[in-house]
Amino acid sequence: AKGFTIYVGNLPWATRDDELSKAFEAYGSVIYSRVPKTEGRSKGYGLVSFEKREDAALAIESMNGTKFNERQLFVKWDRNQVKTD
């Protein structure tokens, strides 16, 4: 996938793709956001992909450890994201 992808862990089960996108688009242009599901149930994490690396980095810095619908988020680079400086 194009873009710079971050991993958002500890999401509330009810979180939808569009809610995830809304929470992160304040930091820059979001290409896509996805909450993976198994048998219709959220896996409890999401992936958000940004157009620009610096926007993704700012989102990680700003959102990691913050509360989202009463859950404390864990935000980091997605493990499949190649980090090139």
PDB file of N, CA and C in Angstrom:
ATOM      1  N   ALA A   1       0.838  -1.204   0.000  1.00  0.00           N
ATOM      2  CA  ALA A   1       0.000   0.000   0.000  1.00  0.00           C
ATOM      3  C   ALA A   1       0.866   1.245   0.000  1.00  0.00           C
ATOM      4  N   LYS A   2       0.403   2.228  -0.698  1.00  0.00           N
ATOM      5  CA  LYS A   2       1.098   3.511  -0.701  1.00  0.00           C
ATOM      6  C   LYS A   2       0.849   4.200   0.623  1.00  0.00           C
ATOM      7  N   GLY A   3       1.678   5.198   0.904  1.00  0.00           N
ATOM      8  CA  GLY A   3       1.464   5.982   2.112  1.00  0.00           C
ATOM      9  C   GLY A   3       2.255   5.463   3.283  1.00  0.00           C
ATOM     10  N   PHE A   4       2.051   6.107   4.431  1.00  0.00           N
ATOM     11  CA  PHE A   4       2.786   5.803   5.655  1.00  0.00           C
ATOM     12  C   PHE A   4       1.795   5.338   6.699  1.00  0.00           C
ATOM     13  N   THR A   5       1.912   4.081   7.076  1.00  0.00           N
ATOM     14  CA  THR A   5       0.875   3.436   7.874  1.00  0.00           C
ATOM     15  C   THR A   5       1.251   3.334   9.337  1.00  0.00           C
ATOM     16  N   ILE A   6       0.291   3.679  10.186  1.00  0.00           N
ATOM     17  CA  ILE A   6       0.485   3.553  11.624  1.00  0.00           C
ATOM     18  C   ILE A   6      -0.504   2.536  12.193  1.00  0.00           C
ATOM     19  N   TYR A   7      -0.115   1.958  13.304  1.00  0.00           N
ATOM     20  CA  TYR A   7      -0.903   0.938  14.006  1.00  0.00           C
ATOM     21  C   TYR A   7      -1.542   1.614  15.208  1.00  0.00           C
ATOM     22  N   VAL A   8      -2.843   1.428  15.377  1.00  0.00           N
ATOM     23  CA  VAL A   8      -3.571   2.008  16.506  1.00  0.00           C
ATOM     24  C   VAL A   8      -4.149   0.860  17.331  1.00  0.00           C
ATOM     25  N   GLY A   9      -3.552   0.613  18.483  1.00  0.00           N
ATOM     26  CA  GLY A   9      -3.961  -0.506  19.323  1.00  0.00           C
ATOM     27  C   GLY A   9      -4.865  -0.098  20.470  1.00  0.00           C
ATOM     28  N   ASN A  10      -5.521  -1.086  21.052  1.00  0.00           N
ATOM     29  CA  ASN A  10      -6.435  -0.917  22.187  1.00  0.00           C
ATOM     30  C   ASN A  10      -7.678  -0.107  21.821  1.00  0.00           C
ATOM     31  N   LEU A  11      -8.132  -0.264  20.596  1.00  0.00           N
ATOM     32  CA  LEU A  11      -9.353   0.435  20.158  1.00  0.00           C
ATOM     33  C   LEU A  11     -10.582  -0.176  20.817  1.00  0.00           C
ATOM     34  N   PRO A  12     -11.579   0.660  21.161  1.00  0.00           N
ATOM     35  CA  PRO A  12     -12.845   0.106  21.635  1.00  0.00           C
ATOM     36  C   PRO A  12     -13.427  -0.799  20.538  1.00  0.00           C
ATOM     37  N   TRP A  13     -14.067  -1.889  20.934  1.00  0.00           N
ATOM     38  CA  TRP A  13     -14.582  -2.874  19.977  1.00  0.00           C
ATOM     39  C   TRP A  13     -15.522  -2.281  18.935  1.00  0.00           C
ATOM     40  N   ALA A  14     -16.288  -1.272  19.328  1.00  0.00           N
ATOM     41  CA  ALA A  14     -17.314  -0.729  18.428  1.00  0.00           C
ATOM     42  C   ALA A  14     -16.778   0.248  17.383  1.00  0.00           C
ATOM     43  N   THR A  15     -15.492   0.552  17.425  1.00  0.00           N
ATOM     44  CA  THR A  15     -14.938   1.561  16.512  1.00  0.00           C
ATOM     45  C   THR A  15     -15.068   1.145  15.048  1.00  0.00           C
ATOM     46  N   ARG A  16     -15.594   2.067  14.235  1.00  0.00           N
ATOM     47  CA  ARG A  16     -15.739   1.816  12.794  1.00  0.00           C
ATOM     48  C   ARG A  16     -14.609   2.509  12.021  1.00  0.00           C
ATOM     49  N   ASP A  17     -14.400   2.060  10.787  1.00  0.00           N
ATOM     50  CA  ASP A  17     -13.359   2.642   9.926  1.00  0.00           C
ATOM     51  C   ASP A  17     -13.468   4.165   9.846  1.00  0.00           C
ATOM     52  N   ASP A  18     -14.698   4.659   9.636  1.00  0.00           N
ATOM     53  CA  ASP A  18     -14.869   6.101   9.455  1.00  0.00           C
ATOM     54  C   ASP A  18     -14.590   6.888  10.735  1.00  0.00           C
ATOM     55  N   GLU A  19     -14.887   6.297  11.894  1.00  0.00           N
ATOM     56  CA  GLU A  19     -14.593   6.965  13.167  1.00  0.00           C
ATOM     57  C   GLU A  19     -13.085   7.068  13.373  1.00  0.00           C
ATOM     58  N   LEU A  20     -12.390   6.002  12.990  1.00  0.00           N
ATOM     59  CA  LEU A  20     -10.944   5.974  13.096  1.00  0.00           C
ATOM     60  C   LEU A  20     -10.341   7.061  12.209  1.00  0.00           C
ATOM     61  N   SER A  21     -10.834   7.146  10.995  1.00  0.00           N
ATOM     62  CA  SER A  21     -10.376   8.151  10.045  1.00  0.00           C
ATOM     63  C   SER A  21     -10.591   9.562  10.593  1.00  0.00           C
ATOM     64  N   LYS A  22     -11.791   9.824  11.130  1.00  0.00           N
ATOM     65  CA  LYS A  22     -12.111  11.138  11.692  1.00  0.00           C
ATOM     66  C   LYS A  22     -11.167  11.519  12.815  1.00  0.00           C
ATOM     67  N   ALA A  23     -10.819  10.542  13.650  1.00  0.00           N
ATOM     68  CA  ALA A  23      -9.950  10.817  14.796  1.00  0.00           C
ATOM     69  C   ALA A  23      -8.542  11.217  14.358  1.00  0.00           C
ATOM     70  N   PHE A  24      -8.128  10.755  13.184  1.00  0.00           N
ATOM     71  CA  PHE A  24      -6.755  10.990  12.756  1.00  0.00           C
ATOM     72  C   PHE A  24      -6.576  12.015  11.640  1.00  0.00           C
ATOM     73  N   GLU A  25      -7.674  12.410  10.966  1.00  0.00           N
ATOM     74  CA  GLU A  25      -7.491  13.322   9.839  1.00  0.00           C
ATOM     75  C   GLU A  25      -7.099  14.736  10.269  1.00  0.00           C
ATOM     76  N   ALA A  26      -7.159  15.017  11.568  1.00  0.00           N
ATOM     77  CA  ALA A  26      -6.685  16.308  12.069  1.00  0.00           C
ATOM     78  C   ALA A  26      -5.172  16.461  11.846  1.00  0.00           C
ATOM     79  N   TYR A  27      -4.479  15.346  11.677  1.00  0.00           N
ATOM     80  CA  TYR A  27      -3.018  15.380  11.569  1.00  0.00           C
ATOM     81  C   TYR A  27      -2.514  15.397  10.138  1.00  0.00           C
ATOM     82  N   GLY A  28      -3.409  15.212   9.184  1.00  0.00           N
ATOM     83  CA  GLY A  28      -2.993  15.255   7.790  1.00  0.00           C
ATOM     84  C   GLY A  28      -3.918  14.452   6.899  1.00  0.00           C
ATOM     85  N   SER A  29      -3.522  14.319   5.655  1.00  0.00           N
ATOM     86  CA  SER A  29      -4.345  13.637   4.663  1.00  0.00           C
ATOM     87  C   SER A  29      -4.287  12.120   4.843  1.00  0.00           C
ATOM     88  N   VAL A  30      -5.442  11.543   5.212  1.00  0.00           N
ATOM     89  CA  VAL A  30      -5.541  10.100   5.435  1.00  0.00           C
ATOM     90  C   VAL A  30      -5.930   9.412   4.123  1.00  0.00           C
ATOM     91  N   ILE A  31      -5.095   8.460   3.672  1.00  0.00           N
ATOM     92  CA  ILE A  31      -5.388   7.722   2.444  1.00  0.00           C
ATOM     93  C   ILE A  31      -6.451   6.660   2.728  1.00  0.00           C
ATOM     94  N   TYR A  32      -6.269   5.922   3.807  1.00  0.00           N
ATOM     95  CA  TYR A  32      -7.291   4.963   4.223  1.00  0.00           C
ATOM     96  C   TYR A  32      -7.159   4.652   5.697  1.00  0.00           C
ATOM     97  N   SER A  33      -8.240   4.158   6.278  1.00  0.00           N
ATOM     98  CA  SER A  33      -8.192   3.678   7.655  1.00  0.00           C
ATOM     99  C   SER A  33      -9.052   2.430   7.716  1.00  0.00           C
ATOM    100  N   ARG A  34      -8.588   1.470   8.490  1.00  0.00           N
ATOM    101  CA  ARG A  34      -9.256   0.176   8.500  1.00  0.00           C
ATOM    102  C   ARG A  34      -9.194  -0.436   9.901  1.00  0.00           C
ATOM    103  N   VAL A  35     -10.321  -0.990  10.331  1.00  0.00           N
ATOM    104  CA  VAL A  35     -10.368  -1.759  11.573  1.00  0.00           C
ATOM    105  C   VAL A  35     -10.590  -3.212  11.154  1.00  0.00           C
ATOM    106  N   PRO A  36      -9.530  -4.037  11.157  1.00  0.00           N
ATOM    107  CA  PRO A  36      -9.684  -5.427  10.723  1.00  0.00           C
ATOM    108  C   PRO A  36     -10.674  -6.186  11.601  1.00  0.00           C
ATOM    109  N   LYS A  37     -11.419  -7.092  10.969  1.00  0.00           N
ATOM    110  CA  LYS A  37     -12.427  -7.860  11.696  1.00  0.00           C
ATOM    111  C   LYS A  37     -12.247  -9.355  11.474  1.00  0.00           C
ATOM    112  N   THR A  38     -12.653 -10.111  12.469  1.00  0.00           N
ATOM    113  CA  THR A  38     -12.708 -11.567  12.361  1.00  0.00           C
ATOM    114  C   THR A  38     -14.134 -11.969  12.669  1.00  0.00           C
ATOM    115  N   GLU A  39     -14.783 -12.649  11.735  1.00  0.00           N
ATOM    116  CA  GLU A  39     -16.171 -13.072  11.909  1.00  0.00           C
ATOM    117  C   GLU A  39     -17.055 -11.930  12.402  1.00  0.00           C
ATOM    118  N   GLY A  40     -16.877 -10.763  11.794  1.00  0.00           N
ATOM    119  CA  GLY A  40     -17.705  -9.612  12.107  1.00  0.00           C
ATOM    120  C   GLY A  40     -17.327  -8.858  13.365  1.00  0.00           C
ATOM    121  N   ARG A  41     -16.332  -9.362  14.093  1.00  0.00           N
ATOM    122  CA  ARG A  41     -15.916  -8.726  15.338  1.00  0.00           C
ATOM    123  C   ARG A  41     -14.587  -8.014  15.142  1.00  0.00           C
ATOM    124  N   SER A  42     -14.498  -6.791  15.670  1.00  0.00           N
ATOM    125  CA  SER A  42     -13.264  -6.024  15.581  1.00  0.00           C
ATOM    126  C   SER A  42     -12.126  -6.771  16.267  1.00  0.00           C
ATOM    127  N   LYS A  43     -10.934  -6.673  15.695  1.00  0.00           N
ATOM    128  CA  LYS A  43      -9.762  -7.294  16.316  1.00  0.00           C
ATOM    129  C   LYS A  43      -9.166  -6.382  17.396  1.00  0.00           C
ATOM    130  N   GLY A  44      -9.771  -5.199  17.567  1.00  0.00           N
ATOM    131  CA  GLY A  44      -9.321  -4.297  18.632  1.00  0.00           C
ATOM    132  C   GLY A  44      -8.157  -3.392  18.260  1.00  0.00           C
ATOM    133  N   TYR A  45      -7.845  -3.360  16.964  1.00  0.00           N
ATOM    134  CA  TYR A  45      -6.815  -2.416  16.519  1.00  0.00           C
ATOM    135  C   TYR A  45      -7.189  -1.880  15.156  1.00  0.00           C
ATOM    136  N   GLY A  46      -6.498  -0.835  14.736  1.00  0.00           N
ATOM    137  CA  GLY A  46      -6.772  -0.252  13.433  1.00  0.00           C
ATOM    138  C   GLY A  46      -5.488   0.153  12.742  1.00  0.00           C
ATOM    139  N   LEU A  47      -5.584   0.368  11.436  1.00  0.00           N
ATOM    140  CA  LEU A  47      -4.462   0.853  10.647  1.00  0.00           C
ATOM    141  C   LEU A  47      -4.898   2.134   9.957  1.00  0.00           C
ATOM    142  N   VAL A  48      -4.050   3.145  10.025  1.00  0.00           N
ATOM    143  CA  VAL A  48      -4.344   4.414   9.364  1.00  0.00           C
ATOM    144  C   VAL A  48      -3.149   4.754   8.489  1.00  0.00           C
ATOM    145  N   SER A  49      -3.426   5.055   7.230  1.00  0.00           N
ATOM    146  CA  SER A  49      -2.348   5.372   6.299  1.00  0.00           C
ATOM    147  C   SER A  49      -2.418   6.839   5.887  1.00  0.00           C
ATOM    148  N   PHE A  50      -1.288   7.522   6.044  1.00  0.00           N
ATOM    149  CA  PHE A  50      -1.190   8.943   5.701  1.00  0.00           C
ATOM    150  C   PHE A  50      -0.416   9.135   4.402  1.00  0.00           C
ATOM    151  N   GLU A  51      -0.735  10.219   3.709  1.00  0.00           N
ATOM    152  CA  GLU A  51      -0.040  10.564   2.479  1.00  0.00           C
ATOM    153  C   GLU A  51       1.403  10.968   2.775  1.00  0.00           C
ATOM    154  N   LYS A  52       1.613  11.699   3.879  1.00  0.00           N
ATOM    155  CA  LYS A  52       2.950  12.207   4.193  1.00  0.00           C
ATOM    156  C   LYS A  52       3.503  11.576   5.464  1.00  0.00           C
ATOM    157  N   ARG A  53       4.803  11.280   5.426  1.00  0.00           N
ATOM    158  CA  ARG A  53       5.476  10.655   6.558  1.00  0.00           C
ATOM    159  C   ARG A  53       5.403  11.522   7.821  1.00  0.00           C
ATOM    160  N   GLU A  54       5.617  12.859   7.635  1.00  0.00           N
ATOM    161  CA  GLU A  54       5.623  13.744   8.811  1.00  0.00           C
ATOM    162  C   GLU A  54       4.251  13.820   9.482  1.00  0.00           C
ATOM    163  N   ASP A  55       3.191  13.676   8.691  1.00  0.00           N
ATOM    164  CA  ASP A  55       1.834  13.679   9.259  1.00  0.00           C
ATOM    165  C   ASP A  55       1.602  12.423  10.097  1.00  0.00           C
ATOM    166  N   ALA A  56       2.079  11.288   9.577  1.00  0.00           N
ATOM    167  CA  ALA A  56       1.966  10.030  10.307  1.00  0.00           C
ATOM    168  C   ALA A  56       2.760  10.103  11.608  1.00  0.00           C
ATOM    169  N   ALA A  57       3.958  10.671  11.534  1.00  0.00           N
ATOM    170  CA  ALA A  57       4.805  10.811  12.721  1.00  0.00           C
ATOM    171  C   ALA A  57       4.146  11.706  13.768  1.00  0.00           C
ATOM    172  N   LEU A  58       3.542  12.795  13.315  1.00  0.00           N
ATOM    173  CA  LEU A  58       2.839  13.711  14.218  1.00  0.00           C
ATOM    174  C   LEU A  58       1.639  13.019  14.872  1.00  0.00           C
ATOM    175  N   ALA A  59       0.931  12.211  14.108  1.00  0.00           N
ATOM    176  CA  ALA A  59      -0.226  11.486  14.634  1.00  0.00           C
ATOM    177  C   ALA A  59       0.210  10.508  15.727  1.00  0.00           C
ATOM    178  N   ILE A  60       1.330   9.822  15.504  1.00  0.00           N
ATOM    179  CA  ILE A  60       1.842   8.887  16.512  1.00  0.00           C
ATOM    180  C   ILE A  60       2.177   9.652  17.789  1.00  0.00           C
ATOM    181  N   GLU A  61       2.931  10.728  17.619  1.00  0.00           N
ATOM    182  CA  GLU A  61       3.367  11.553  18.750  1.00  0.00           C
ATOM    183  C   GLU A  61       2.177  12.115  19.530  1.00  0.00           C
ATOM    184  N   SER A  62       1.162  12.573  18.781  1.00  0.00           N
ATOM    185  CA  SER A  62       0.013  13.250  19.395  1.00  0.00           C
ATOM    186  C   SER A  62      -0.997  12.292  20.012  1.00  0.00           C
ATOM    187  N   MET A  63      -1.204  11.136  19.376  1.00  0.00           N
ATOM    188  CA  MET A  63      -2.283  10.237  19.787  1.00  0.00           C
ATOM    189  C   MET A  63      -1.864   9.096  20.705  1.00  0.00           C
ATOM    190  N   ASN A  64      -0.584   8.743  20.704  1.00  0.00           N
ATOM    191  CA  ASN A  64      -0.145   7.635  21.562  1.00  0.00           C
ATOM    192  C   ASN A  64      -0.386   7.982  23.027  1.00  0.00           C
ATOM    193  N   GLY A  65      -1.075   7.098  23.740  1.00  0.00           N
ATOM    194  CA  GLY A  65      -1.338   7.316  25.163  1.00  0.00           C
ATOM    195  C   GLY A  65      -2.555   8.167  25.457  1.00  0.00           C
ATOM    196  N   THR A  66      -3.226   8.677  24.419  1.00  0.00           N
ATOM    197  CA  THR A  66      -4.418   9.492  24.664  1.00  0.00           C
ATOM    198  C   THR A  66      -5.655   8.609  24.758  1.00  0.00           C
ATOM    199  N   LYS A  67      -6.723   9.156  25.331  1.00  0.00           N
ATOM    200  CA  LYS A  67      -7.973   8.408  25.488  1.00  0.00           C
ATOM    201  C   LYS A  67      -8.854   8.597  24.265  1.00  0.00           C
ATOM    202  N   PHE A  68      -9.425   7.495  23.794  1.00  0.00           N
ATOM    203  CA  PHE A  68     -10.377   7.513  22.683  1.00  0.00           C
ATOM    204  C   PHE A  68     -11.559   6.667  23.123  1.00  0.00           C
ATOM    205  N   ASN A  69     -12.725   7.311  23.314  1.00  0.00           N
ATOM    206  CA  ASN A  69     -13.904   6.593  23.835  1.00  0.00           C
ATOM    207  C   ASN A  69     -13.557   5.743  25.064  1.00  0.00           C
ATOM    208  N   GLU A  70     -12.885   6.376  26.012  1.00  0.00           N
ATOM    209  CA  GLU A  70     -12.553   5.752  27.313  1.00  0.00           C
ATOM    210  C   GLU A  70     -11.437   4.708  27.285  1.00  0.00           C
ATOM    211  N   ARG A  71     -10.841   4.452  26.133  1.00  0.00           N
ATOM    212  CA  ARG A  71      -9.728   3.492  26.074  1.00  0.00           C
ATOM    213  C   ARG A  71      -8.442   4.256  25.787  1.00  0.00           C
ATOM    214  N   GLN A  72      -7.365   3.862  26.435  1.00  0.00           N
ATOM    215  CA  GLN A  72      -6.082   4.514  26.176  1.00  0.00           C
ATOM    216  C   GLN A  72      -5.427   3.880  24.951  1.00  0.00           C
ATOM    217  N   LEU A  73      -5.156   4.709  23.949  1.00  0.00           N
ATOM    218  CA  LEU A  73      -4.620   4.206  22.691  1.00  0.00           C
ATOM    219  C   LEU A  73      -3.122   3.925  22.747  1.00  0.00           C
ATOM    220  N   PHE A  74      -2.721   2.962  21.952  1.00  0.00           N
ATOM    221  CA  PHE A  74      -1.323   2.611  21.770  1.00  0.00           C
ATOM    222  C   PHE A  74      -1.045   2.811  20.280  1.00  0.00           C
ATOM    223  N   VAL A  75      -0.288   3.853  19.950  1.00  0.00           N
ATOM    224  CA  VAL A  75      -0.082   4.209  18.547  1.00  0.00           C
ATOM    225  C   VAL A  75       1.398   4.138  18.193  1.00  0.00           C
ATOM    226  N   LYS A  76       1.715   3.426  17.113  1.00  0.00           N
ATOM    227  CA  LYS A  76       3.109   3.285  16.683  1.00  0.00           C
ATOM    228  C   LYS A  76       3.155   3.056  15.172  1.00  0.00           C
ATOM    229  N   TRP A  77       4.360   3.024  14.609  1.00  0.00           N
ATOM    230  CA  TRP A  77       4.481   2.675  13.195  1.00  0.00           C
ATOM    231  C   TRP A  77       3.995   1.245  13.009  1.00  0.00           C
ATOM    232  N   ASP A  78       3.295   0.995  11.921  1.00  0.00           N
ATOM    233  CA  ASP A  78       2.880  -0.359  11.594  1.00  0.00           C
ATOM    234  C   ASP A  78       4.135  -1.182  11.314  1.00  0.00           C
ATOM    235  N   ARG A  79       4.145  -2.441  11.738  1.00  0.00           N
ATOM    236  CA  ARG A  79       5.362  -3.250  11.590  1.00  0.00           C
ATOM    237  C   ARG A  79       5.718  -3.517  10.134  1.00  0.00           C
ATOM    238  N   ASN A  80       4.750  -3.383   9.228  1.00  0.00           N
ATOM    239  CA  ASN A  80       5.038  -3.576   7.808  1.00  0.00           C
ATOM    240  C   ASN A  80       5.517  -2.288   7.123  1.00  0.00           C
ATOM    241  N   GLN A  81       5.541  -1.214   7.903  1.00  0.00           N
ATOM    242  CA  GLN A  81       5.950   0.078   7.347  1.00  0.00           C
ATOM    243  C   GLN A  81       7.476   0.150   7.310  1.00  0.00           C
ATOM    244  N   VAL A  82       8.010   0.317   6.125  1.00  0.00           N
ATOM    245  CA  VAL A  82       9.463   0.470   6.007  1.00  0.00           C
ATOM    246  C   VAL A  82       9.816   1.886   6.423  1.00  0.00           C
ATOM    247  N   LYS A  83      10.663   2.000   7.429  1.00  0.00           N
ATOM    248  CA  LYS A  83      11.029   3.329   7.913  1.00  0.00           C
ATOM    249  C   LYS A  83      12.307   3.794   7.220  1.00  0.00           C
ATOM    250  N   THR A  84      12.147   4.779   6.359  1.00  0.00           N
ATOM    251  CA  THR A  84      13.317   5.349   5.704  1.00  0.00           C
ATOM    252  C   THR A  84      13.396   6.812   6.091  1.00  0.00           C
ATOM    253  N   ASP A  85      14.543   7.225   6.519  1.00  0.00           N
ATOM    254  CA  ASP A  85      14.700   8.637   6.940  1.00  0.00           C
ATOM    255  C   ASP A  85      15.322   9.470   5.828  1.00  0.00           C
TER     256      ASP A  85
END
